[in-house]
mmCIF file of C-alpha atoms in Angstrom:
data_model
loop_
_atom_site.group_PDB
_atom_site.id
_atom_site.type_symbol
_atom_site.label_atom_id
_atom_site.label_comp_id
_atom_site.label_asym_id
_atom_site.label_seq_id
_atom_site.Cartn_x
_atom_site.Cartn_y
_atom_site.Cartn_z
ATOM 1 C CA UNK D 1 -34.516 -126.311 -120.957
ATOM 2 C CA UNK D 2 -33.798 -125.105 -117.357
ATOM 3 C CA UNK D 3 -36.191 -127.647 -114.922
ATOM 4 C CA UNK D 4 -37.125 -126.762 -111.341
ATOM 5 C CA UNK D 5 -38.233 -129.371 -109.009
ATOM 6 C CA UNK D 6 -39.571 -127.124 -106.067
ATOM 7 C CA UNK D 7 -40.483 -129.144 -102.733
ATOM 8 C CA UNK D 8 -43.265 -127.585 -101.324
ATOM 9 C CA UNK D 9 -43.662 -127.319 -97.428
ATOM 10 C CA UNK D 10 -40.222 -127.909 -96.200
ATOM 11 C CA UNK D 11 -40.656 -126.604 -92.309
ATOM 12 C CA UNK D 12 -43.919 -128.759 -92.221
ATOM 13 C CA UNK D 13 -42.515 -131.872 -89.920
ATOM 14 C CA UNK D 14 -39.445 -133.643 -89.202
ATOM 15 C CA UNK D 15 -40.073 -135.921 -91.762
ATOM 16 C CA UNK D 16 -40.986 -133.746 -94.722
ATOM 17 C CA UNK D 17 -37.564 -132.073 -94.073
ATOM 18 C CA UNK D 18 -35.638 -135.405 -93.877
ATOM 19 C CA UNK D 19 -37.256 -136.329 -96.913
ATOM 20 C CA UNK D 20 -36.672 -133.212 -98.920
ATOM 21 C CA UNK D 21 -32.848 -133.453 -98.440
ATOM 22 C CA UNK D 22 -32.662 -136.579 -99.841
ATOM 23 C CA UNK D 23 -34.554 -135.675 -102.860
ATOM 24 C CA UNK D 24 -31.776 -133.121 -102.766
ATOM 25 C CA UNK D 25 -28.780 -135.098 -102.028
ATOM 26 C CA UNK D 26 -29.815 -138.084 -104.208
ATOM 27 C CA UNK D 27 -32.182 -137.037 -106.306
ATOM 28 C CA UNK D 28 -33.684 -134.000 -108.654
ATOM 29 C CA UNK D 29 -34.589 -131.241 -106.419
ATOM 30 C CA UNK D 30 -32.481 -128.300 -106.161
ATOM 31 C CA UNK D 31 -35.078 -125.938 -104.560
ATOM 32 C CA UNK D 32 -37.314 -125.697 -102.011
ATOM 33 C CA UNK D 33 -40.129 -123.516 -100.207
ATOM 34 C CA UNK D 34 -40.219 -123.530 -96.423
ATOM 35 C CA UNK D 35 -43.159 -122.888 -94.526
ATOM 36 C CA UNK D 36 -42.468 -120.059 -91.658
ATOM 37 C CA UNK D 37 -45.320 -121.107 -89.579
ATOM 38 C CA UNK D 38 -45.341 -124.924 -88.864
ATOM 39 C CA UNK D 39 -43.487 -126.755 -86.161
ATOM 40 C CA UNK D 40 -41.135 -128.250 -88.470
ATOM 41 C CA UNK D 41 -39.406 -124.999 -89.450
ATOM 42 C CA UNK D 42 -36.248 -124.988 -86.545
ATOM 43 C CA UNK D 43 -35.491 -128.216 -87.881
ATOM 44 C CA UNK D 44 -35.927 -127.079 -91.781
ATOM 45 C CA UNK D 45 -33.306 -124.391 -91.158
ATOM 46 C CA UNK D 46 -30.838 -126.747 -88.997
ATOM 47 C CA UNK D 47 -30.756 -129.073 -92.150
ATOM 48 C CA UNK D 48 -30.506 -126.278 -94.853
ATOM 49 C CA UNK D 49 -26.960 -125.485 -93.420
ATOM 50 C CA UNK D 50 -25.867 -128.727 -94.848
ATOM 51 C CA UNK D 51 -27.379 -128.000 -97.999
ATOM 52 C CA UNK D 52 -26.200 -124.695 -99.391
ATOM 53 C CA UNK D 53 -26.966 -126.257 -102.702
ATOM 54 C CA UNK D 54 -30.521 -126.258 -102.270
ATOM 55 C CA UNK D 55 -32.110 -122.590 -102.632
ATOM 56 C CA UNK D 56 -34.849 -121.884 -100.585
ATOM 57 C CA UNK D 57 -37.991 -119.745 -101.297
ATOM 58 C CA UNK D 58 -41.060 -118.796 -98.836
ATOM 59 C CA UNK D 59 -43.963 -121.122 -99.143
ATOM 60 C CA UNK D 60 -46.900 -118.214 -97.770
ATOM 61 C CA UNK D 61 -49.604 -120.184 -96.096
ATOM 62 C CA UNK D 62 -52.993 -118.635 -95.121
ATOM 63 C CA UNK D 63 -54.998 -122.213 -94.794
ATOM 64 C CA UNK D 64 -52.796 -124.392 -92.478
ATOM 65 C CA UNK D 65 -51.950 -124.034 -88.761
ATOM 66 C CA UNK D 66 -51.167 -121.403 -86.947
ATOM 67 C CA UNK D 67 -50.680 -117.631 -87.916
ATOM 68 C CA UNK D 68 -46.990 -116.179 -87.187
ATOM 69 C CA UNK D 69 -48.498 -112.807 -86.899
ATOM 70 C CA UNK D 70 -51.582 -113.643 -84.373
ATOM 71 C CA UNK D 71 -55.137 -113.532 -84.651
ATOM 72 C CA UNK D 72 -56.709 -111.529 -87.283
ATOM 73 C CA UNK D 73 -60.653 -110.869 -87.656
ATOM 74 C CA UNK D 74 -61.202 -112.384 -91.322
ATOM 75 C CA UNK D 75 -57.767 -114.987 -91.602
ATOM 76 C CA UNK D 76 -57.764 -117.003 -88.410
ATOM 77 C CA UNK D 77 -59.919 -117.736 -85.288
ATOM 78 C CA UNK D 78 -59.367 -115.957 -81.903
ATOM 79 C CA UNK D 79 -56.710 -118.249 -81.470
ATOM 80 C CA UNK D 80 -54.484 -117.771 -84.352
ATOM 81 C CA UNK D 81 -55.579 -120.647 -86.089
ATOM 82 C CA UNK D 82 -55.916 -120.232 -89.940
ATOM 83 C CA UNK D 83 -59.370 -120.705 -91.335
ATOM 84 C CA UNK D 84 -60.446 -124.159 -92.935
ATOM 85 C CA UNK D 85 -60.776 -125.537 -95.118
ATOM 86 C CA UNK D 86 -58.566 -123.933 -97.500
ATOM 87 C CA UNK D 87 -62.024 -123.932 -100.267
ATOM 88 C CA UNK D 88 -63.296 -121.521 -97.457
ATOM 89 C CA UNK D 89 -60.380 -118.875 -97.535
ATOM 90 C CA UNK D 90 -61.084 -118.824 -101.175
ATOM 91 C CA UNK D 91 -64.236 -118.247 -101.002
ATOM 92 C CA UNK D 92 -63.800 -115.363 -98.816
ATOM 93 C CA UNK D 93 -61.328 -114.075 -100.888
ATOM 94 C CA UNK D 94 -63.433 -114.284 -103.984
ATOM 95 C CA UNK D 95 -66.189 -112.659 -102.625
ATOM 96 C CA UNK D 96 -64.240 -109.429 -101.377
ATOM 97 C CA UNK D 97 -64.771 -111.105 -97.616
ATOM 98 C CA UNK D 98 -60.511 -111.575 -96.177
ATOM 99 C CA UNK D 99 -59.062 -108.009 -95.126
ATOM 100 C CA UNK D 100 -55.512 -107.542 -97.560
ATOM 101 C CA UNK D 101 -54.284 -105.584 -94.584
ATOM 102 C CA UNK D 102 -54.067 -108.656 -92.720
ATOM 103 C CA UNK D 103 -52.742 -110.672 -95.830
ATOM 104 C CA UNK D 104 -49.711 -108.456 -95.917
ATOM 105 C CA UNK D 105 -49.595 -107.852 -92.192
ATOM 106 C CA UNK D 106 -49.048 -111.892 -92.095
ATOM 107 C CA UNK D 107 -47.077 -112.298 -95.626
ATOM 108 C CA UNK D 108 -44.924 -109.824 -93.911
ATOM 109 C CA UNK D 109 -44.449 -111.640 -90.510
ATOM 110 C CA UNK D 110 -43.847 -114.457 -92.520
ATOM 111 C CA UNK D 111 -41.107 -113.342 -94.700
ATOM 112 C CA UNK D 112 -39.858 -112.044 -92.011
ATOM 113 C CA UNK D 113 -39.251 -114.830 -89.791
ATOM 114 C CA UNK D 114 -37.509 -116.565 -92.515
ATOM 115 C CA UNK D 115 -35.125 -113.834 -93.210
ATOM 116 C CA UNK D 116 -34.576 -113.454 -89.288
ATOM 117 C CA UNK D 117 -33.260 -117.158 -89.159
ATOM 118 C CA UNK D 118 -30.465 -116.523 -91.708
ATOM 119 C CA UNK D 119 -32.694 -117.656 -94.895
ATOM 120 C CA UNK D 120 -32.149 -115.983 -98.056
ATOM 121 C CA UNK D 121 -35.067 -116.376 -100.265
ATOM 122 C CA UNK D 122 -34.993 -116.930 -104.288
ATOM 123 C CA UNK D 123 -38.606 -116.818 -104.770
ATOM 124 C CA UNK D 124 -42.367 -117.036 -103.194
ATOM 125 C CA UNK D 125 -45.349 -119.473 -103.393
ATOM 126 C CA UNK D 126 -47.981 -120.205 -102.103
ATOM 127 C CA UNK D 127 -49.188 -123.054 -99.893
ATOM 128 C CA UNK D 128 -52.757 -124.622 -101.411
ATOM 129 C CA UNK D 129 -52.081 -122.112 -104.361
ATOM 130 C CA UNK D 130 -53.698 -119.122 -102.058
ATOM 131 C CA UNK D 131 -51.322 -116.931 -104.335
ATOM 132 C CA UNK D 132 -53.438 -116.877 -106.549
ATOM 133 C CA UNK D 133 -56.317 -115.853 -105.400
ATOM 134 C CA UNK D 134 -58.137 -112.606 -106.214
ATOM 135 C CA UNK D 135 -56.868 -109.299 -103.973
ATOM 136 C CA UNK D 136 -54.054 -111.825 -102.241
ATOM 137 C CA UNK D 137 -52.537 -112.122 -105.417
ATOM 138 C CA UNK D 138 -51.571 -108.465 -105.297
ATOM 139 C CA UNK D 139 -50.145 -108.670 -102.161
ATOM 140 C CA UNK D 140 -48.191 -111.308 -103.175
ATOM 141 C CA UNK D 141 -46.638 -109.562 -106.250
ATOM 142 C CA UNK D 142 -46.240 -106.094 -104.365
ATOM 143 C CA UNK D 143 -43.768 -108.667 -101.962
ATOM 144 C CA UNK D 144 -42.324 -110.308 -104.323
ATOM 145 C CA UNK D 145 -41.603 -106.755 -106.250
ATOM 146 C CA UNK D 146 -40.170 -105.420 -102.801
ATOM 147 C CA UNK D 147 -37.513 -108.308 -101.842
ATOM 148 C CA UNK D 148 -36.763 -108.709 -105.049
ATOM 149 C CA UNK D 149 -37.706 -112.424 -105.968
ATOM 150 C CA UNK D 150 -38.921 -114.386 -108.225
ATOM 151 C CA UNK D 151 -42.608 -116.271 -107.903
ATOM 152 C CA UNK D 152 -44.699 -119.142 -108.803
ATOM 153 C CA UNK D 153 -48.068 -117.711 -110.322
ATOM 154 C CA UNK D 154 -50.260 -119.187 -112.745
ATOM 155 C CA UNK D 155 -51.518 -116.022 -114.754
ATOM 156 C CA UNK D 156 -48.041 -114.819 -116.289
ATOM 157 C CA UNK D 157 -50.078 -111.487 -117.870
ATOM 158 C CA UNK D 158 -50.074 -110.149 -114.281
ATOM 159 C CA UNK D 159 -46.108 -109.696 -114.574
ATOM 160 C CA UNK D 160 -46.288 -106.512 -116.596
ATOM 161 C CA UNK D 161 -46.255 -102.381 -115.600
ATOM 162 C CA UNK D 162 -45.530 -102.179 -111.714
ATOM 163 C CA UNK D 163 -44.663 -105.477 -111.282
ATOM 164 C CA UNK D 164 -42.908 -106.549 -114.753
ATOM 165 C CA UNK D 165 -39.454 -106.825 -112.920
ATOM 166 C CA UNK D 166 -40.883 -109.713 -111.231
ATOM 167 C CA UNK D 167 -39.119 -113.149 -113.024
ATOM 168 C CA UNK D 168 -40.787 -116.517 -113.017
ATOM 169 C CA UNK D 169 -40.606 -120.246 -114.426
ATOM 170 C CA UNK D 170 -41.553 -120.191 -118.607
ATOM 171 C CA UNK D 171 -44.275 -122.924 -117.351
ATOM 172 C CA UNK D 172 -45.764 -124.394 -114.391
ATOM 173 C CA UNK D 173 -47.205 -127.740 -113.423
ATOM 174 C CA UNK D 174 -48.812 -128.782 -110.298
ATOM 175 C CA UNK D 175 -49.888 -132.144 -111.878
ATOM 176 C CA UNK D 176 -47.291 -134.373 -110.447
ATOM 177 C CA UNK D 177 -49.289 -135.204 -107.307
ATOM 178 C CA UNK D 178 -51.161 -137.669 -105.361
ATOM 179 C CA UNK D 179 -53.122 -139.868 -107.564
ATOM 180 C CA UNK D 180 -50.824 -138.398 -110.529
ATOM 181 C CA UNK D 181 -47.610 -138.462 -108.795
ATOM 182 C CA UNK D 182 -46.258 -141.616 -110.872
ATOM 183 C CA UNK D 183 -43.272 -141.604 -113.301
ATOM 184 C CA UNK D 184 -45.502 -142.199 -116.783
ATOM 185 C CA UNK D 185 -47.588 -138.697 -115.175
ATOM 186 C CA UNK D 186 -43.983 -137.096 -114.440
ATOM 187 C CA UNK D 187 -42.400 -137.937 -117.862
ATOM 188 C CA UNK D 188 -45.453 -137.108 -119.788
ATOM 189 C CA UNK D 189 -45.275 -133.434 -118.139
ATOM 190 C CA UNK D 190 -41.772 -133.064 -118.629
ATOM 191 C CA UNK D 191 -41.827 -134.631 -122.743
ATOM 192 C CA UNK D 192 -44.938 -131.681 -123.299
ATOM 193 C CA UNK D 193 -42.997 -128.462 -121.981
ATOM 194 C CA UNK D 194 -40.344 -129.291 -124.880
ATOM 195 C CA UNK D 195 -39.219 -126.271 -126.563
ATOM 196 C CA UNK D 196 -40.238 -123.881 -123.287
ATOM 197 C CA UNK D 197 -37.279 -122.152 -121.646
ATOM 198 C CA UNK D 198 -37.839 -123.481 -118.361
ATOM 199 C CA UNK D 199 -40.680 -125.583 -116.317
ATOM 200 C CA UNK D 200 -41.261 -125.681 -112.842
ATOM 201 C CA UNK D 201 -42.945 -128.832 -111.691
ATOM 202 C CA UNK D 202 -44.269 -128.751 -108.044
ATOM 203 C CA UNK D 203 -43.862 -131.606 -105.929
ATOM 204 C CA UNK D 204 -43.960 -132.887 -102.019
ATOM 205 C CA UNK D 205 -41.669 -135.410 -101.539
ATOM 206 C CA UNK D 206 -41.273 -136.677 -97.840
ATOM 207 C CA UNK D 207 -40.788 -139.064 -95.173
ATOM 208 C CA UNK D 208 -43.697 -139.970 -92.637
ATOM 209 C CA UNK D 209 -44.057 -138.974 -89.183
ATOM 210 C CA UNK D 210 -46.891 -139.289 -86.453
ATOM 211 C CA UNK D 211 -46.977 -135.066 -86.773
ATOM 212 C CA UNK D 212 -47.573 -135.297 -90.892
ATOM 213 C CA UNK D 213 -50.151 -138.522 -90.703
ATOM 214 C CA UNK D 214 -51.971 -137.053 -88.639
ATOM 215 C CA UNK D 215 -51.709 -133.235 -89.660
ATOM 216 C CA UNK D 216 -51.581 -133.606 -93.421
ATOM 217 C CA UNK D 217 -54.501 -135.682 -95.449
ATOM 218 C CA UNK D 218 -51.118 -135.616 -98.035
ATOM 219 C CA UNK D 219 -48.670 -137.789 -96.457
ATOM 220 C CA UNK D 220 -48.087 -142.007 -97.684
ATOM 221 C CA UNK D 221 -47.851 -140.462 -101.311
ATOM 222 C CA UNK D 222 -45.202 -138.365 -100.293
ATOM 223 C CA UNK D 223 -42.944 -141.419 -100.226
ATOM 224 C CA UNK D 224 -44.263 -142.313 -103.274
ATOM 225 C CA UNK D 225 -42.848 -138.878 -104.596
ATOM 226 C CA UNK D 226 -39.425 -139.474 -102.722
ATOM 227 C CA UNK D 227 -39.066 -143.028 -104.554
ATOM 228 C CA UNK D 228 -39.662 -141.397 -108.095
ATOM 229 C CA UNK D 229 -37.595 -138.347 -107.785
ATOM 230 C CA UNK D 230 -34.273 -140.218 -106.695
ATOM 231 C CA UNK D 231 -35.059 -143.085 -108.981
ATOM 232 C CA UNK D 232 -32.371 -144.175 -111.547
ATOM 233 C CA UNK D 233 -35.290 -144.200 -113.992
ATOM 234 C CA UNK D 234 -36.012 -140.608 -113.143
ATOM 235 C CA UNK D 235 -32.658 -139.132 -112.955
ATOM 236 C CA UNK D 236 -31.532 -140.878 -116.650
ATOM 237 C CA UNK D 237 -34.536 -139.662 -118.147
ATOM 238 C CA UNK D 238 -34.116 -136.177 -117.150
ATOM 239 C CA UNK D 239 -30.283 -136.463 -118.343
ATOM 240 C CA UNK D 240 -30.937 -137.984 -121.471
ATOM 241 C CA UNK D 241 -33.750 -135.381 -122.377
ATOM 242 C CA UNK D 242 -31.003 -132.748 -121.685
ATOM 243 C CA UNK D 243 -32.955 -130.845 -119.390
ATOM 244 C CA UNK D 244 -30.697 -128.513 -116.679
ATOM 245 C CA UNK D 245 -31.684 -129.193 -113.162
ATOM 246 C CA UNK D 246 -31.679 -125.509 -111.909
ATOM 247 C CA UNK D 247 -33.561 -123.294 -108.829
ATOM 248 C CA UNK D 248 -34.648 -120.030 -109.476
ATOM 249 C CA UNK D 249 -31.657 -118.523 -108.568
ATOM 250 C CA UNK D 250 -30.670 -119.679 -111.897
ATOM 251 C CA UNK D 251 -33.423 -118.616 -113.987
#
């Protein structure tokens, strides 16, 4: 079975960066999503030149920070800053509330930005699962359909007609994380997606900087990520299981 380890929110801080190479150098992860917007993102694609190993997808982010593309009536504040919480932006989206002309007006800037700094994207997600989310979701697919990449999404019966070209992982799990983010959690996940063609597990390994601790609610138990994913316990038991560390480049 082909097994991606995607690091979400590479570009986030210093740290988060640092951290995700060496889950890449010394560890499982062999992809990673980078987040256009956040201060860390100069830095992200400084390191990625030293790891042309590690693929690289967009993480699109409506619910953190600061816009790329400005202030918008129904994403951000007059300032640019995204609406919060993130509960909020799905609420508005559920109830018909965010403007889709700004979601792909920003999705766009994001993309964008990456592609302008040399990236070459594999695949899309989204940051706090916003992808998802009813209207944005179609934005998201009509992207991924355009640049031709693959995506994270969690209803695979959307990947038909139009958008049916569109590739993604066999299976998804987001449950390796924060209070689950221990190796029994991890090896249970990867021993129940036996027989599947591929599984993507989402993770967040990471240093910790004064920018994440105080920026990010998430940030000790990224360490506690790190430590499992480079672990000789974790690295024999994906070998033995024959699973094929992969990105989706590969899939």
């Amino acid at each position: 079975m082909k097994l991606i380890f995607n690091a979400d929110d590479f570009g986030h801080t210093k740290a988060v960066n640092l951290g995700i190479l060496e889950a890449y150098f010394n560890g499982l992860v062999r992809s990673t999503s980078i987040m256009a917007g956040k201060p860390g993102f100069d830095h992200a694609v400084t390191l990625a030149r030293i790891a042309p190993g590690l693929k690289i997808g967009v993480h699109l982010t409506l619910t953190s920070g600061k816009s790329v593309g400005g202030a918008y009536d129904t994403l951000t504040d007059g300032s640019g800053n995204f609406i919060r919480p993130p509960e909020e932006v799905a609420r508005r989206a559920r109830e018909g509330l965010l403007d889709l002309g700004e979601v792909e007006t920003e999705f766009e800037a994001q993309i964008q930005k990456c592609l302008a700094a040399g990236l070459k994207p594999d695949h899309f997600d989204g940051h706090h699962h916003v992808q998802n989310l009813p209207g944005i979701v179609d934005v998201y697919l009509k992207f991924a359909r355009k640049y031709g990449v693959k995506v994270r999404l969690y209803d695979h019966s959307l990947l038909r007609g139009e958008y049916a070209c569109v590739g993604a992982a066999g299976l998804f799990s987001d449950g390796f994380y924060d209070e689950t983010a221990t190796a029994a959690a991890l090896k249970e996940i990867l021993s129940a997606a036996a027989g599947a063609d591929s599984l993507e597990v989402m993770c967040h390994p990471g240093y910790v900087d004064w920018a994440l601790y105080t920026g990010s609610v998430y940030n000790i138990n990224r360490t506690r990520e790190l430590q499992i994913l480079t672990s000789d316990e974790m690295r024999s038991f994906v070998a033995d299981s024959g699973f094929e560390l992969c990105s989706f480049s590969d899939l």
